[in-house]
Coordinates of C-alpha atoms in Angstrom, one line a residue:
M95 CA 64.7 100.1 58.6
P96 CA 65.2 97.2 56.4
L97 CA 66.0 93.3 58.2
D98 CA 69.9 92.5 56.9
V99 CA 70.6 89.5 55.4
V100 CA 73.1 88.2 57.9
D101 CA 71.0 89.4 60.6
L102 CA 68.7 87.3 60.2
R103 CA 70.8 84.9 59.4
A104 CA 72.6 85.4 63.4
F105 CA 69.4 85.5 64.8
Y106 CA 68.2 82.1 63.4
A107 CA 71.8 80.5 64.7
S108 CA 71.4 81.6 68.6
P109 CA 69.1 79.1 70.2
L110 CA 66.5 81.9 70.8
G111 CA 66.1 81.5 66.9
H112 CA 66.4 77.9 67.4
V113 CA 63.5 78.3 69.5
A114 CA 61.8 80.0 67.3
R115 CA 62.2 77.7 64.2
R116 CA 60.7 74.8 66.2
F117 CA 57.4 76.5 67.0
I118 CA 56.8 78.3 63.8
G119 CA 58.0 75.1 61.5
R120 CA 56.0 73.1 63.6
A121 CA 53.1 74.6 62.8
M122 CA 54.5 74.8 59.8
L123 CA 53.9 70.4 59.4
R124 CA 50.4 71.0 61.0
F125 CA 49.0 72.5 57.6
W126 CA 51.4 71.3 55.2
P127 CA 52.7 67.6 56.0
D128 CA 53.8 67.1 52.2
C129 CA 54.9 68.8 49.8
D130 CA 55.5 66.3 47.7
R131 CA 54.9 67.0 43.5
Q132 CA 54.9 70.7 44.5
R133 CA 56.9 73.7 43.1
L134 CA 57.2 76.2 46.3
L135 CA 58.3 78.8 46.6
G136 CA 60.1 80.9 49.8
L137 CA 59.9 85.2 49.7
G138 CA 61.7 87.1 52.2
F139 CA 64.7 85.1 54.8
S140 CA 62.1 81.4 54.5
T141 CA 65.3 79.4 54.1
P142 CA 65.3 78.3 57.4
Y143 CA 61.5 76.5 57.2
L144 CA 62.2 75.9 53.5
S145 CA 65.2 73.0 54.0
V146 CA 61.7 71.4 56.4
L147 CA 59.1 71.5 53.7
G148 CA 60.9 71.2 50.6
I149 CA 62.0 67.9 51.1
E150 CA 60.0 66.4 49.5
A151 CA 58.9 68.4 47.2
E152 CA 59.7 68.6 43.1
R153 CA 61.3 72.0 43.4
T154 CA 62.0 74.8 45.3
I155 CA 63.3 78.5 45.6
A156 CA 64.6 81.1 48.1
F157 CA 63.2 84.6 46.7
M158 CA 64.8 87.9 49.1
P159 CA 64.2 91.7 49.0
A160 CA 66.9 93.3 47.9
A161 CA 66.4 95.7 50.5
Q162 CA 67.3 92.9 52.8
G163 CA 70.2 90.7 50.5
V164 CA 70.9 87.3 49.4
V165 CA 72.9 84.5 50.9
N166 CA 73.3 80.9 49.0
W167 CA 70.8 78.8 49.5
P168 CA 71.2 75.2 50.3
S169 CA 75.0 75.5 50.8
P170 CA 75.6 72.7 49.2
G171 CA 75.2 71.6 45.3
L172 CA 73.7 74.5 43.2
S173 CA 72.1 77.4 44.0
A174 CA 68.2 78.0 44.4
S175 CA 68.3 81.9 46.4
A176 CA 68.2 84.8 44.3
L177 CA 67.6 88.9 45.1
V178 CA 63.9 89.6 43.6
E179 CA 61.6 93.6 44.1
P180 CA 59.1 91.1 46.2
T181 CA 56.0 92.7 44.4
L182 CA 57.3 92.3 40.8
L183 CA 58.3 88.5 40.8
P184 CA 59.8 87.3 37.9
L185 CA 57.7 84.0 37.6
P186 CA 55.6 83.0 35.6
T187 CA 51.6 83.9 36.2
A188 CA 49.9 80.5 38.1
S189 CA 53.9 78.8 38.3
I190 CA 53.9 78.5 41.0
D191 CA 51.3 75.4 44.1
R192 CA 52.9 76.7 47.3
V193 CA 54.7 79.9 48.9
V194 CA 55.7 80.3 51.8
L195 CA 55.9 84.3 52.9
V196 CA 58.5 84.6 56.0
H197 CA 59.6 88.6 57.8
A198 CA 58.1 89.4 54.0
L199 CA 55.0 90.9 55.0
E200 CA 55.7 93.1 57.9
E201 CA 58.6 94.6 55.9
T202 CA 57.5 95.6 52.7
E203 CA 56.1 99.4 52.1
S204 CA 53.0 98.1 50.2
P205 CA 51.2 94.5 52.0
D206 CA 48.4 94.4 49.6
D207 CA 50.3 95.0 46.6
L208 CA 53.4 91.6 48.0
L209 CA 50.0 89.2 48.3
E210 CA 48.4 90.8 44.9
E211 CA 51.8 89.1 43.3
V212 CA 52.0 86.2 45.2
S213 CA 47.4 85.6 44.4
R214 CA 49.2 86.3 41.2
V215 CA 52.4 83.6 40.6
L216 CA 50.0 80.7 42.1
N217 CA 48.0 78.1 40.4
P218 CA 44.2 78.9 41.4
G219 CA 43.9 76.4 44.1
G220 CA 47.5 77.6 45.4
R221 CA 48.6 77.9 48.6
M222 CA 50.0 80.8 51.0
I223 CA 51.3 80.0 55.4
L224 CA 52.0 83.5 55.9
V225 CA 54.6 84.4 58.7
V226 CA 53.5 87.6 60.6
P227 CA 54.3 89.3 63.8
N228 CA 51.0 89.7 67.0
R229 CA 50.8 93.2 66.9
R230 CA 49.2 92.5 71.0
G231 CA 52.8 89.8 71.4
L232 CA 56.0 90.8 73.0
W233 CA 57.8 90.0 70.3
A234 CA 56.1 93.1 68.6
R235 CA 58.0 94.9 71.3
M236 CA 61.6 93.7 71.5
D237 CA 63.1 94.8 69.3
G238 CA 66.3 92.7 70.1
T239 CA 64.8 90.2 67.1
P240 CA 64.1 90.0 62.8
F241 CA 60.1 90.1 64.8
G242 CA 60.5 93.1 66.9
Q243 CA 61.2 94.8 63.5
G244 CA 58.5 96.4 61.2
R245 CA 54.9 96.8 60.9
P246 CA 53.5 94.5 62.8
F247 CA 49.3 93.0 62.3
S248 CA 46.0 92.1 64.2
R249 CA 43.7 89.1 63.3
R250 CA 41.6 91.7 61.8
Q251 CA 44.7 94.1 59.5
L252 CA 46.1 90.3 58.5
S253 CA 42.1 89.2 57.7
A254 CA 42.0 92.5 55.2
L255 CA 44.2 91.6 53.5
M256 CA 44.1 88.8 52.5
R257 CA 40.5 89.1 51.2
A258 CA 41.3 92.3 49.3
A259 CA 43.9 89.6 47.8
E260 CA 40.7 86.5 47.6
F261 CA 42.6 84.4 49.9
S262 CA 40.6 82.3 51.8
P263 CA 43.0 81.3 55.6
E264 CA 42.1 77.8 56.4
H265 CA 43.5 77.3 58.9
W266 CA 45.2 79.6 61.6
A267 CA 47.5 79.3 64.7
E268 CA 49.6 81.6 67.7
V269 CA 53.0 80.9 68.7
L270 CA 55.8 82.1 70.8
Y271 CA 54.2 82.6 73.8
V272 CA 58.1 82.3 75.2
P273 CA 59.3 86.2 76.0
P274 CA 62.2 87.1 73.6
L275 CA 64.3 87.1 75.7
Q276 CA 68.8 85.7 75.6
R277 CA 67.7 83.4 78.8
R278 CA 69.1 80.1 79.2
I279 CA 66.4 78.9 81.5
L280 CA 64.2 81.3 79.6
M281 CA 65.1 78.5 76.3
R282 CA 65.1 75.5 78.4
S283 CA 60.7 76.1 79.7
A284 CA 60.2 76.9 76.0
Y285 CA 58.2 74.1 75.4
A286 CA 56.0 75.0 79.1
W287 CA 55.1 78.7 78.1
E288 CA 53.9 77.0 74.4
Q289 CA 51.1 74.5 76.7
I290 CA 50.3 77.6 78.2
G291 CA 49.7 79.6 75.9
L292 CA 47.5 77.6 74.1
G293 CA 45.4 76.0 76.6
L294 CA 44.7 78.8 77.9
S295 CA 44.3 80.8 74.2
L296 CA 46.2 83.7 75.7
P297 CA 46.3 87.1 73.2
F298 CA 49.7 87.6 73.4
A299 CA 51.0 84.6 71.0
G300 CA 54.2 86.6 69.6
V301 CA 54.1 85.5 65.8
H302 CA 50.1 84.7 63.2
V303 CA 51.3 81.8 61.6
I304 CA 48.4 81.6 58.8
D305 CA 47.4 78.6 56.1
A306 CA 45.6 80.4 53.2
T307 CA 44.1 79.3 50.5
K308 CA 43.6 81.4 46.6
Q309 CA 40.4 81.5 45.9
F310 CA 39.6 80.0 42.2
Y311 CA 37.9 83.1 41.0
R312 CA 37.5 86.2 40.7
R313 CA 35.0 89.0 42.4
A314 CA 34.2 90.8 38.6
P315 CA 34.3 94.2 40.1
L316 CA 30.8 96.7 39.8
R317 CA 31.8 99.7 37.5
A318 CA 28.9 102.6 38.6
T319 CA 27.2 103.9 35.4
R320 CA 26.2 107.3 34.5
R321 CA 23.7 108.5 33.7
S322 CA 23.1 111.5 31.3
F323 CA 20.1 113.4 31.5
A324 CA 19.7 115.8 28.5
L325 CA 17.5 118.7 28.6
R326 CA 14.2 116.9 26.6
P327 CA 11.3 119.7 25.2
I328 CA 8.0 118.5 28.0
L329 CA 4.8 117.8 26.3
L330 CA 1.7 119.4 27.7
P331 CA -1.6 117.7 27.0
Q332 CA -3.7 120.2 25.1
P333 CA -7.6 120.8 25.0
A334 CA -9.4 119.2 22.5
P335 CA -10.7 121.6 19.5
T336 CA -13.8 123.0 19.2
P337 CA -14.8 122.0 15.8
R338 CA -16.5 124.1 13.5
A339 CA -19.2 125.2 11.1
A340 CA -18.8 124.8 7.4
K341 CA -19.2 127.2 4.6
P342 CA -21.1 127.3 2.1
S343 CA -19.4 125.3 -0.7
G344 CA -16.5 127.4 -2.4
S345 CA -15.0 129.6 1.2
A346 CA -12.1 127.8 2.2
G347 CA -11.4 126.4 5.0
L348 CA -13.1 126.1 8.4
E349 CA -13.9 129.2 11.4
F350 CA -15.9 130.0 14.5
P351 CA -18.9 131.6 14.1
S352 CA -20.0 135.2 15.0
P353 CA -20.9 135.5 17.8
R354 CA -24.7 136.8 18.4
K355 CA -25.3 140.2 19.7
P356 CA -28.4 140.2 22.2
H357 CA -31.6 141.8 21.5
A358 CA -32.4 145.6 22.3
G359 CA -34.7 145.6 25.5

């Protein structure tokens, strides 16, 4: 069942949602400390992070999937959010500098088509931040948060998807080691959980955060050529002709000499 925008907004308003936004947002800011003069697009439910990343951006847009719903963003001023089909974005090719995907890849039926569309709207050398639930993490195993919905991914699966869409991962972070429970003691010790998980490189982080760059040139696909083997006559070597004896003048053509008869005893 697709995520609903009302549930997403309620999650980020909760204490656990504040924890998720803080640690994911820190990883994003490490990758992109400055988006000055950049055209920034958020796809999925990315508004909690666009409010931090898009402060200095030239233009910031929030696209939300049709199956999820849309909310007005930002609250003051003109709205910069719209309801779209994620694999058919209403943007020209190479019109965006940076894209942030949150609660998007795990919810789509065709992840490869989604990344292909993101690659289309990004200009050459554009960058993408991808936030996806970790298949081995606790957050993907418990459905009390948005990261427990949809399809989680392993690191190998994400690498293959990005490579097929011509993205090159530049930085990779794993965050949210704290268990996804609304307990006050866990909320207070969330920073300690993150430090222990990062220090020991534990495999059960809740979320992958990847900074990837669109490659400048796309590989030209190799097309197999068909060879038609038509039936052709086979030329075999012929024996050399035996020379014929010349006839007297007036006779036409050449003929072989008659065989001699053996003499009788």
